[in-house]
C-alpha atoms as one frame of an Amber mdcrd trajectory, in Angstrom:
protein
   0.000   0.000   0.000   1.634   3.775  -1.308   1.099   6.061   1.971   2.227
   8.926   0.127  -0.569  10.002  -0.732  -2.317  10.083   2.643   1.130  11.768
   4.562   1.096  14.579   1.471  -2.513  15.387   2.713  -1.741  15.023   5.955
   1.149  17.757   5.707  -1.307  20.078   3.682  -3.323  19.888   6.431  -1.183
  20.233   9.435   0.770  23.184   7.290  -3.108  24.791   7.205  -3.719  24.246
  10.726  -0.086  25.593  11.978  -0.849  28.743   9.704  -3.917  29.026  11.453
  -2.960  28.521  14.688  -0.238  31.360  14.381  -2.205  33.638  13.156  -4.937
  33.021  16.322  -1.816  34.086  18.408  -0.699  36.468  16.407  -4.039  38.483
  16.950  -4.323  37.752  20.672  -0.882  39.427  20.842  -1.822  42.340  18.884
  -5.012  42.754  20.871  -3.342  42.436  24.451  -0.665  44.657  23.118  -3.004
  47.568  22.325  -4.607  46.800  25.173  -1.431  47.154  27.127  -0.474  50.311
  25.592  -3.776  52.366  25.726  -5.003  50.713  29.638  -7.166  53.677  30.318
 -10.180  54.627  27.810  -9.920  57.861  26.411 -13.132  59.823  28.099 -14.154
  63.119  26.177 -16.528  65.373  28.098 -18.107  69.005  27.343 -16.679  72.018
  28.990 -18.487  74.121  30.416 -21.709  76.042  28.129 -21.298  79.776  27.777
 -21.979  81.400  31.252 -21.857  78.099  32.902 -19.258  77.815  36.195 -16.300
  75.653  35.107 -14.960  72.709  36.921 -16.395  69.401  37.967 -16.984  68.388
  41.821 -16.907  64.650  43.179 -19.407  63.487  45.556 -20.985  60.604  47.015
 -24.268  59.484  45.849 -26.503  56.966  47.492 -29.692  55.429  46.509 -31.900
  52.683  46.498 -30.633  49.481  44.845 -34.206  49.660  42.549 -32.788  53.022
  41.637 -29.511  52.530  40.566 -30.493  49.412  38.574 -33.034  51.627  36.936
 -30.667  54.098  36.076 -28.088  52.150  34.872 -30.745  50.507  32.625 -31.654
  54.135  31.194 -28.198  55.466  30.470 -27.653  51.912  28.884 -30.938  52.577
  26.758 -29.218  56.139  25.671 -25.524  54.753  24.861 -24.702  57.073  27.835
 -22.165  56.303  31.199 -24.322  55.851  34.640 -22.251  58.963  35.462 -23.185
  60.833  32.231 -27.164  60.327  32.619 -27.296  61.721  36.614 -25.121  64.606
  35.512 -28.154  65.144  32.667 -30.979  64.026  34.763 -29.325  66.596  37.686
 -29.189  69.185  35.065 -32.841  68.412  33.427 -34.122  68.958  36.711 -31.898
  71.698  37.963 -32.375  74.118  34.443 -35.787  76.232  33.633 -37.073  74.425
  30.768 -35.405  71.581  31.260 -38.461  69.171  31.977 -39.347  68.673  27.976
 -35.890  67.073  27.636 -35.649  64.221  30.557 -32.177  63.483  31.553 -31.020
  66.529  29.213 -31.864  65.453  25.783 -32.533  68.380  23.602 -29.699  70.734
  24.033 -28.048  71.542  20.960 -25.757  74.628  20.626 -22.108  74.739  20.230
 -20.240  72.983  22.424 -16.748  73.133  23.977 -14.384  70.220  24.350 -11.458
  70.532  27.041  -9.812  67.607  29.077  -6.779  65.409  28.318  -6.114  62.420
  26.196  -3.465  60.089  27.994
């Protein structure tokens, strides 16, 4: 019996699965590497509007459990950071007007980008 044929298709294969094999690794290397070298995600927020006081203030915020599951299912809804929808909820609430826009939707005007890109 001639094995040749059967080890010559057997090489084709393994040759096949060794190319795709390395090329699995190679793009789990490239992804960890980017990873690696941008750890933080970039974050891009308004300045302040025309008028507006500048600066941004930390503070604690506690509520219900219902709550927060309810407002991390809105901002999720909106493409929008938990952090992002109570500063537009706080502001739809806080601004005359505001109440036709929930959670700040609606404002249009130019807008002012400051920050820092690591």
């Amino acid at each position: 019996m001639d094995l040749a044929p059967y080890v010559d298709r057997l090489r084709r294969e393994l040759e096949s699965a060794v190319r795709l094999a390395l090329l699995d690794a190679l793009s789990d290397a490239t992804a960890e590497t980017t990873r690696d070298l941008t750890p933080d995600p970039v974050d891009v927020r308004p300045g302040p509007a025309e008028g507006e006081a500048g600066g941004t203030a930390r503070i604690n915020f506690r509520l219900p459990t219902h709550l927060k599951t309810r407002a991390e299912e809105a901002a999720a809804r909106e493409g929008l950071s938990v952090n992002t929808w109570l500063v537009r909820a706080t502001a739809a609430a806080l601004e005359p007007g505001a109440r036709d826009h929930p959670a700040g939707r609606g404002h249009h005007g130019p807008q002012k980008y400051t920050g820092w890109v690591r």
